[in-house]
Amino acid sequence: MLKIALGQMEIIPGRPDVNTAAMLQMMNAARQQGADMIIFPEMSVPGYLLGDTWEQSAFLRDCEYYVQQLINGTSSGIIAMFGSVAVDWNKRNNDGRVRKYNAFFTAQSGKLLGGENYPYPFRIKTLLPNYREFDDDRHFYSTQKLAVELGIPVAELLRPIQVRTVHGPLSVGCILCEDGWYDDYAVKPAELLAANHPLDLLVNISSSPFTLGKNNKRNRLFSRQARKLGVPVLYVNNVGIQNNGKTVYTFDGCSTVYNRAGAVIAYCPAFTASMPVIDLDTAGGGMSRPAVAVPDDSGIDTVCQAVRYGTVAFLRSIGLERVVIGLSGGIDSSLAAALYAHILPPAQVLLVNMPSQHNSSTTKDLAAILASRLGCPYTVIPIQEAVDLTTRQIHQAELKATGQFQSLTLSPFMLENVQARDRSSRILAALAAAFGGGFTCNANKSELTVGYATLYGDQSGCLAALADLWKHQVYALAQYFNEEVYRDEIIPRGIFTLPPSAELSPDHAVDEGKGDPIIYPYHDYLFRAFVERWDRATPEDLLTWYLAGTLETEIGCQSGLSQRLFPGPAEFITDLERWWKLYTGMAVAKRIQAPPVLAVSRRVFGFDHREAQNGSYFTAKYLELKKQLLG
C-alpha cells in the first residue's frame, strides 16, 4: 500500500513565503504519519489569481527561492508534488517578457525528478484556459507552444514521471487543472499520456474556483477519465479566496481520489483545509478501498457554505473586523445582517435604519425587530431633513451664462437617487468611519443586471456578498438562515411576505402592495438567460422562443407565466426591450464602478463577465421577428 497525503491547503495569493511555510509543516506532518508522498495544488507556492504580478521579475525570483526550499524539504524522505511558476530566463514569451510556465514539480531526496529526456525537470500545463476568470495564456507558455517551438508532436512532451518508492517504481502522469477538462480541446493530455506510456497513477493538481454545482460535474468528468484510462485518478485542489480585482472567488478544495473503475474512494470536505493520508493499492488500481458517497453541491446549503466562507475569508484578508449595514426592513439587507451577525460578534455589526418620508412604519418596525433578535447595536438616522436641504440648495442654485440666470430642478425620479446617495455616501460612509469598519453593499444579481441601484448610493460598499444571487436565491438563503443556521425565526416572517420595494417614492408604498418594477418570478430567469447561459441569450433568442411557445422552458421560469404577465406581443416586446437596454446600457457603467462581487454562479459580474460600454444593439433577425409579431 502506498500512503499518499492530500495537501488540501489554503493558498494565500501573492504570499509564497506563507504558502511555503505551510507546505513544509504539512510535509513534516505527513512524514510523521508515515506518508510516502504528499500532493499539493496547482500554483501552491505563489497563488493563482495574481493579475500582472507575474510581470515582476523580483517576484518570480522569490518563487524560485521558495521552490528550492520545498525541494530541500524532501531530504527527509517524503516525495512532494506541487505547483508553482517555473521560469526560463533565457527564453521569452510571445509578449517579449521572460518565459514562464505553470509547472508541476516532483521532488524526492532533495532533487527534482523528470528531467531525463525532457527539456525541464518539471511538467508544464498543456491547456491554458482563457475564459471566465482565467487569463493563463496572457502570462504562461504552454506545452503546445513549446512543442511547436521544438518542432515535435505535443505527445512527445506528455510523459509521466518515474517515482521510486519503498513499494517499487511508479509511473505517474502529471497534469494541471485544465489538462483534465479537455473535452472541447483538440489536444487531450491525459489520454495522450495513457496511450503512449504505461501509467500507475494520474495526478491532477488544480486551483479550481468554486461554482455552484461544479463539483458534481467534476466527479462525472474524472470518474469517466479513470474508467477510460484504467488507472486511479488523484485530484488535489486548494481552499481559500483569490480575486482578480472586481470578482472574489472562493476555492472549495473537494480533493478526490477515484479508483480505476471511476468510483470515489476518498475525498476532502469542501471549504476546509485538510491533509488526509490514504492507503492506495496502486497495483490493484485502488479497488481495495470501498466507494464513498460524495455530497451534492447544487443546493441552497452549498450556497450558504460558499457565501459564508467567502465573506469570512474576505474580511480576514483585508483586516476588517467591524461592518455597518443599512437595514431597510427588506429581504436583501435583512439577509446581509443575518450573515454578518453570524460570522462576526453581533456587537461588531452596526445596523442602521435611514427612513425618509416614504418609508412605512411596517418596514421600520421589521428592521427594529430583526436588529433586536440578532443582538446587534441599532440606530435610526432619518434622512428627510438632509434630502430637503439638498433639494433647496439645487433649486436655489443659479447658473450664470451669457448674462442670463438658469435654475435647476430635481424631478421626483432624481430625488429617489438623492435619497439613496444620502444613505450610502453620507450616513453609511460616516458611520463606518466612526465605528471603525466598512459598510456593505446589499445588492442582488437581479438589480446589478439591469442597474436597479443608485450609483454612489446603494451600489456602494466594501463587498457585494449577495450580488451573485438572484432574488429567488436571496429568499431561499434567508429561509435557510432561519431554519438551519439560527434554527429560529431571526428574520421576521413579515419580511418574506412584504412586496420588494425601494421605498423611495409614493409609487413604492409597500402597505399599498406597491414595490419594485422587477417581477422577480419572471425577470430573475429572463436576466439569467442574458448572463449565465453558456450560449448567452439575446432579444432575438427570446422572441424566437416566444413565437415557438418554448420561452418558459428555455429560461426556466414557471410555465405560462409570460402569457399571464403580458396580454400580447406588444407588451412582451416593450418589457424585453426595456430591460435589454438597461442591461447593455447604463447598467454596464454602474457595474464597472460597483464593489467587488463574491462569486457563486457560473457567470459572475466583474472580470468573469467582461463587457464594454458599447450601448444596446438589436440584430436584424430580431427586428424582423418584431415586425412579424407586431404586424
XYZ file of C-alpha atoms in Angstrom, residues 98-482:
385
model
C 10.665 36.266 -19.717
C 9.381 32.730 -20.344
C 7.078 31.450 -17.600
C 5.417 28.074 -17.203
C 2.564 26.957 -14.994
C 4.516 23.966 -13.743
C 4.100 20.669 -11.876
C 7.162 19.847 -9.713
C 8.003 16.435 -8.272
C 10.801 16.366 -5.697
C 12.437 13.446 -3.909
C 15.590 13.189 -1.781
C 16.371 16.882 -2.294
C 16.193 16.728 -6.099
C 13.664 17.332 -8.856
C 12.519 14.319 -10.878
C 11.566 14.078 -14.518
C 14.409 15.918 -16.259
C 15.741 12.903 -18.124
C 14.943 13.047 -21.867
C 12.806 16.145 -21.243
C 13.554 19.878 -21.682
C 12.970 20.673 -17.988
C 12.911 18.857 -14.616
C 9.191 19.581 -14.237
C 5.997 19.190 -16.251
C 4.182 22.042 -17.959
C 0.494 22.847 -18.227
C -0.719 21.915 -21.696
C -4.127 23.603 -21.908
C -4.179 27.249 -20.816
C -7.739 28.422 -20.152
C -8.606 31.880 -21.391
C -12.292 32.120 -20.474
C -14.336 33.175 -17.447
C -11.931 34.234 -14.675
C -8.924 32.595 -16.316
C -6.184 34.506 -18.118
C -3.412 31.894 -18.305
C -2.422 32.482 -21.907
C -1.567 36.090 -21.049
C 1.312 35.052 -18.796
C 2.340 31.442 -19.379
C 3.828 29.327 -22.156
C 2.067 26.023 -22.759
C 3.258 22.547 -23.649
C 1.547 23.045 -27.008
C 3.594 26.180 -27.773
C 6.779 24.524 -26.582
C 6.160 21.548 -28.899
C 5.743 23.899 -31.863
C 8.922 25.749 -30.882
C 10.879 22.467 -30.662
C 9.322 21.105 -33.856
C 7.989 17.928 -32.242
C 4.491 16.480 -31.656
C 2.940 17.592 -28.396
C 2.599 13.936 -27.383
C 6.394 13.712 -27.048
C 6.239 16.283 -24.231
C 3.439 14.453 -22.424
C 5.487 11.968 -20.456
C 4.957 10.516 -16.981
C 7.442 10.938 -14.148
C 9.097 7.850 -12.722
C 8.954 7.869 -8.924
C 10.879 5.473 -6.705
C 9.027 4.233 -3.620
C 9.658 1.562 -0.993
C 6.922 -0.420 -2.749
C 8.650 -0.203 -6.119
C 8.732 2.235 -9.043
C 5.657 4.192 -10.071
C 4.830 5.778 -13.392
C 2.831 8.920 -12.594
C 1.015 11.034 -15.144
C 1.260 14.676 -14.019
C -1.345 17.110 -15.313
C -2.548 20.508 -14.194
C -6.197 21.513 -13.746
C -7.458 22.368 -17.264
C -5.463 19.450 -18.669
C -8.213 17.265 -17.217
C -11.063 19.327 -18.704
C -10.134 18.568 -22.288
C -13.454 17.539 -23.855
C -13.612 20.652 -26.045
C -9.888 20.754 -26.885
C -8.161 19.130 -29.868
C -5.301 18.008 -27.590
C -6.321 15.635 -24.810
C -3.345 15.456 -22.421
C -4.448 12.633 -20.123
C -5.440 10.383 -22.998
C -2.166 11.018 -24.853
C -0.212 10.226 -21.688
C -2.007 6.926 -21.159
C -1.907 5.950 -24.832
C 1.860 6.328 -25.143
C 3.093 5.304 -21.694
C 2.105 2.784 -19.007
C 0.669 4.645 -16.012
C 0.151 3.613 -12.409
C -1.492 6.892 -11.332
C -2.854 10.054 -12.883
C -2.404 13.100 -10.623
C -4.270 16.330 -11.374
C -3.143 19.297 -9.272
C -5.632 22.143 -9.553
C -6.512 25.627 -8.445
C -10.170 25.448 -9.388
C -12.578 28.135 -8.133
C -15.947 27.158 -6.691
C -19.037 27.349 -8.867
C -22.417 26.093 -7.698
C -22.835 22.522 -8.974
C -19.310 22.329 -10.423
C -18.111 19.520 -8.163
C -20.925 17.285 -9.400
C -19.687 17.827 -12.966
C -16.064 17.384 -11.879
C -16.838 13.998 -10.348
C -18.577 12.823 -13.504
C -15.655 14.008 -15.632
C -12.812 12.494 -13.601
C -14.754 9.297 -12.938
C -15.087 8.836 -16.691
C -11.364 9.507 -17.161
C -10.390 6.927 -14.540
C -12.559 4.294 -16.241
C -11.287 5.146 -19.711
C -7.610 5.209 -18.749
C -7.892 2.292 -16.319
C -5.837 3.935 -13.555
C -6.618 5.703 -10.263
C -7.016 9.480 -10.565
C -5.982 11.794 -7.720
C -7.378 15.316 -7.871
C -5.963 17.856 -5.394
C -7.429 21.352 -5.161
C -6.927 24.243 -2.741
C -9.218 26.216 -0.469
C -9.221 29.937 0.350
C -10.180 33.005 -1.666
C -8.445 34.762 -4.531
C -9.555 37.644 -6.693
C -8.913 39.463 -9.923
C -9.967 42.870 -8.683
C -13.689 43.103 -9.370
C -14.553 39.495 -8.543
C -13.776 37.474 -5.410
C -13.604 33.695 -5.918
C -13.808 31.017 -3.277
C -11.937 27.741 -3.707
C -13.742 24.740 -2.296
C -10.990 22.109 -2.371
C -13.053 18.901 -2.627
C -9.860 16.970 -3.397
C -10.892 13.476 -4.513
C -9.437 10.045 -5.237
C -11.028 7.779 -7.884
C -10.183 4.117 -8.359
C -9.578 2.679 -11.821
C -13.293 1.887 -12.127
C -14.161 5.546 -11.574
C -15.636 5.195 -8.087
C -14.837 7.838 -5.475
C -12.829 6.161 -2.720
C -11.741 9.246 -0.713
C -12.410 12.981 -0.681
C -11.728 16.063 1.406
C -14.582 18.180 2.794
C -15.424 21.395 0.963
C -14.025 24.752 2.115
C -11.809 23.119 4.744
C -8.030 22.863 4.800
C -7.182 19.229 5.477
C -4.484 16.615 4.925
C -5.869 13.078 4.961
C -3.379 10.257 4.459
C -4.879 7.447 2.398
C -3.663 3.929 1.653
C -3.766 3.237 -2.080
C -3.078 -0.154 -3.601
C -1.566 1.126 -6.830
C -1.070 -2.382 -8.202
C -4.786 -3.085 -7.816
C -5.877 0.304 -9.130
C -7.340 1.400 -5.809
C -10.006 -1.297 -5.912
C -9.369 -2.489 -2.336
C -10.934 0.644 -0.835
C -14.743 0.870 -0.633
C -16.567 3.518 -2.635
C -17.909 6.530 -0.723
C -20.803 8.872 -1.437
C -19.965 12.489 -2.310
C -22.334 15.253 -1.135
C -24.380 17.077 -3.760
C -23.136 20.643 -4.218
C -26.012 22.285 -6.078
C -28.399 23.124 -3.226
C -29.019 26.191 -1.081
C -26.924 24.615 1.693
C -23.885 24.841 -0.590
C -24.765 28.449 -1.483
C -24.827 29.232 2.233
C -21.498 27.500 2.807
C -19.823 29.337 -0.092
C -21.197 32.793 0.789
C -20.343 32.431 4.453
C -16.855 31.046 3.768
C -16.068 33.692 1.153
C -17.268 36.570 3.307
C -15.285 35.395 6.337
C -12.147 34.968 4.236
C -12.573 38.355 2.543
C -12.976 40.220 5.825
C -9.912 38.447 7.192
C -7.856 39.184 4.072
C -8.451 42.947 4.296
C -8.311 43.071 8.102
C -11.908 44.233 8.563
C -13.442 43.296 11.914
C -16.479 45.598 12.002
C -19.211 46.339 9.487
C -22.107 48.773 9.150
C -25.260 47.648 7.350
C -28.083 49.810 6.118
C -31.126 47.883 7.364
C -34.251 48.824 5.412
C -36.599 46.071 6.558
C -36.400 44.405 3.134
C -35.142 40.912 2.379
C -31.702 41.806 0.948
C -30.461 43.925 3.850
C -32.059 41.520 6.332
C -30.137 38.590 4.877
C -26.938 40.666 4.891
C -27.498 41.474 8.570
C -28.132 37.824 9.427
C -24.996 36.787 7.509
C -22.600 39.281 9.079
C -24.046 38.847 12.573
C -23.374 35.120 12.238
C -19.743 35.437 11.145
C -18.811 38.354 13.410
C -19.634 39.015 17.060
C -23.019 40.822 16.924
C -21.531 43.751 18.827
C -19.260 44.363 15.825
C -22.163 44.683 13.380
C -23.851 48.096 13.452
C -27.322 48.171 11.890
C -28.871 51.477 10.857
C -32.302 52.317 9.551
C -32.429 55.527 7.482
C -36.045 56.425 6.803
C -37.346 59.208 4.596
C -40.942 60.333 4.326
C -41.617 57.358 2.033
C -40.628 54.602 4.469
C -43.542 52.808 6.049
C -43.886 52.051 9.719
C -44.113 48.408 8.654
C -40.548 48.218 7.335
C -39.181 50.396 10.135
C -40.739 48.089 12.736
C -39.458 44.958 10.964
C -35.931 46.353 10.856
C -36.027 47.064 14.595
C -37.346 43.556 15.358
C -34.585 41.932 13.314
C -31.880 44.017 14.973
C -33.207 43.043 18.391
C -33.269 39.345 17.516
C -29.707 39.476 16.191
C -28.481 41.341 19.271
C -26.651 43.945 17.183
C -26.283 47.641 18.001
C -29.005 49.510 16.142
C -29.726 53.127 15.381
C -32.229 55.146 13.367
C -30.987 58.165 11.404
C -33.734 59.876 9.384
C -32.628 61.424 6.075
C -35.596 63.606 5.111
C -34.082 66.800 6.535
C -30.889 66.268 4.536
C -32.859 65.423 1.379
C -34.916 68.594 1.784
C -31.728 70.618 2.242
C -30.226 69.176 -0.937
C -33.444 69.911 -2.813
C -33.480 73.537 -1.663
C -29.821 74.037 -2.492
C -30.229 72.686 -6.019
C -33.428 74.598 -6.676
C -31.869 77.834 -5.385
C -28.681 77.420 -7.380
C -28.320 79.952 -10.189
C -26.135 79.320 -13.185
C -24.774 82.408 -14.896
C -24.497 82.059 -18.665
C -24.274 84.889 -21.214
C -25.741 87.334 -18.740
C -28.841 85.232 -18.029
C -29.775 83.125 -14.995
C -30.699 79.451 -15.353
C -32.272 77.490 -12.492
C -32.043 73.761 -11.854
C -34.733 71.433 -10.584
C -34.777 67.892 -9.239
C -37.509 65.652 -10.635
C -39.202 63.048 -8.406
C -37.059 60.351 -10.049
C -33.878 62.330 -9.307
C -34.978 62.686 -5.706
C -35.140 58.903 -5.419
C -31.439 58.790 -6.224
C -30.695 61.688 -3.858
C -32.163 59.615 -1.020
C -30.139 56.524 -1.929
C -26.895 58.500 -2.157
C -27.606 60.319 1.081
C -27.925 56.984 2.853
C -24.724 55.478 1.483
C -22.296 58.250 0.594
C -23.150 60.369 3.621
C -24.519 58.314 6.511
C -23.125 54.815 5.959
C -19.678 56.075 4.991
C -19.509 58.364 8.027
C -20.876 55.696 10.372
C -18.340 53.165 9.097
C -15.518 55.583 9.796
C -16.841 56.350 13.272
C -17.468 52.653 14.003
C -14.042 51.637 12.749
C -15.165 49.363 9.937
C -16.607 49.250 6.432
C -20.138 49.280 5.104
C -21.722 46.574 2.997
C -23.351 46.525 -0.419
C -26.583 44.540 -0.155
C -27.453 44.424 -3.872
C -28.593 41.189 -5.502
C -27.807 39.949 -9.006
C -31.164 40.951 -10.483
C -30.509 44.562 -9.508
C -26.955 44.535 -10.866
C -28.101 43.054 -14.162
C -30.323 45.992 -15.070
C -28.783 48.694 -12.899
C -31.714 48.868 -10.488
C -29.481 50.539 -7.930
C -28.102 54.024 -7.463
C -24.526 54.757 -8.430
C -22.649 56.056 -5.347
C -25.766 55.048 -3.407
C -26.917 51.523 -2.639
C -24.399 50.225 -5.178
C -21.540 51.170 -2.867
C -19.671 49.322 -0.134
C -16.619 47.190 0.577
C -18.063 43.893 -0.701
C -21.226 42.803 -2.508
C -21.559 39.421 -0.809
C -25.044 38.707 -2.222
C -24.605 40.182 -5.701
C -24.202 36.821 -7.440
C -27.566 35.606 -6.094
C -30.820 36.100 -7.964
C -33.731 37.392 -5.898
C -35.309 33.946 -5.506
C -31.959 32.666 -4.182
C -31.871 35.533 -1.683
C -35.272 34.460 -0.348
C -34.199 30.802 -0.232
C -30.953 31.633 1.564
C -32.774 33.854 4.077
C -35.154 30.977 4.823
C -32.168 28.635 5.188
C -30.588 31.011 7.706
C -33.760 30.887 9.784
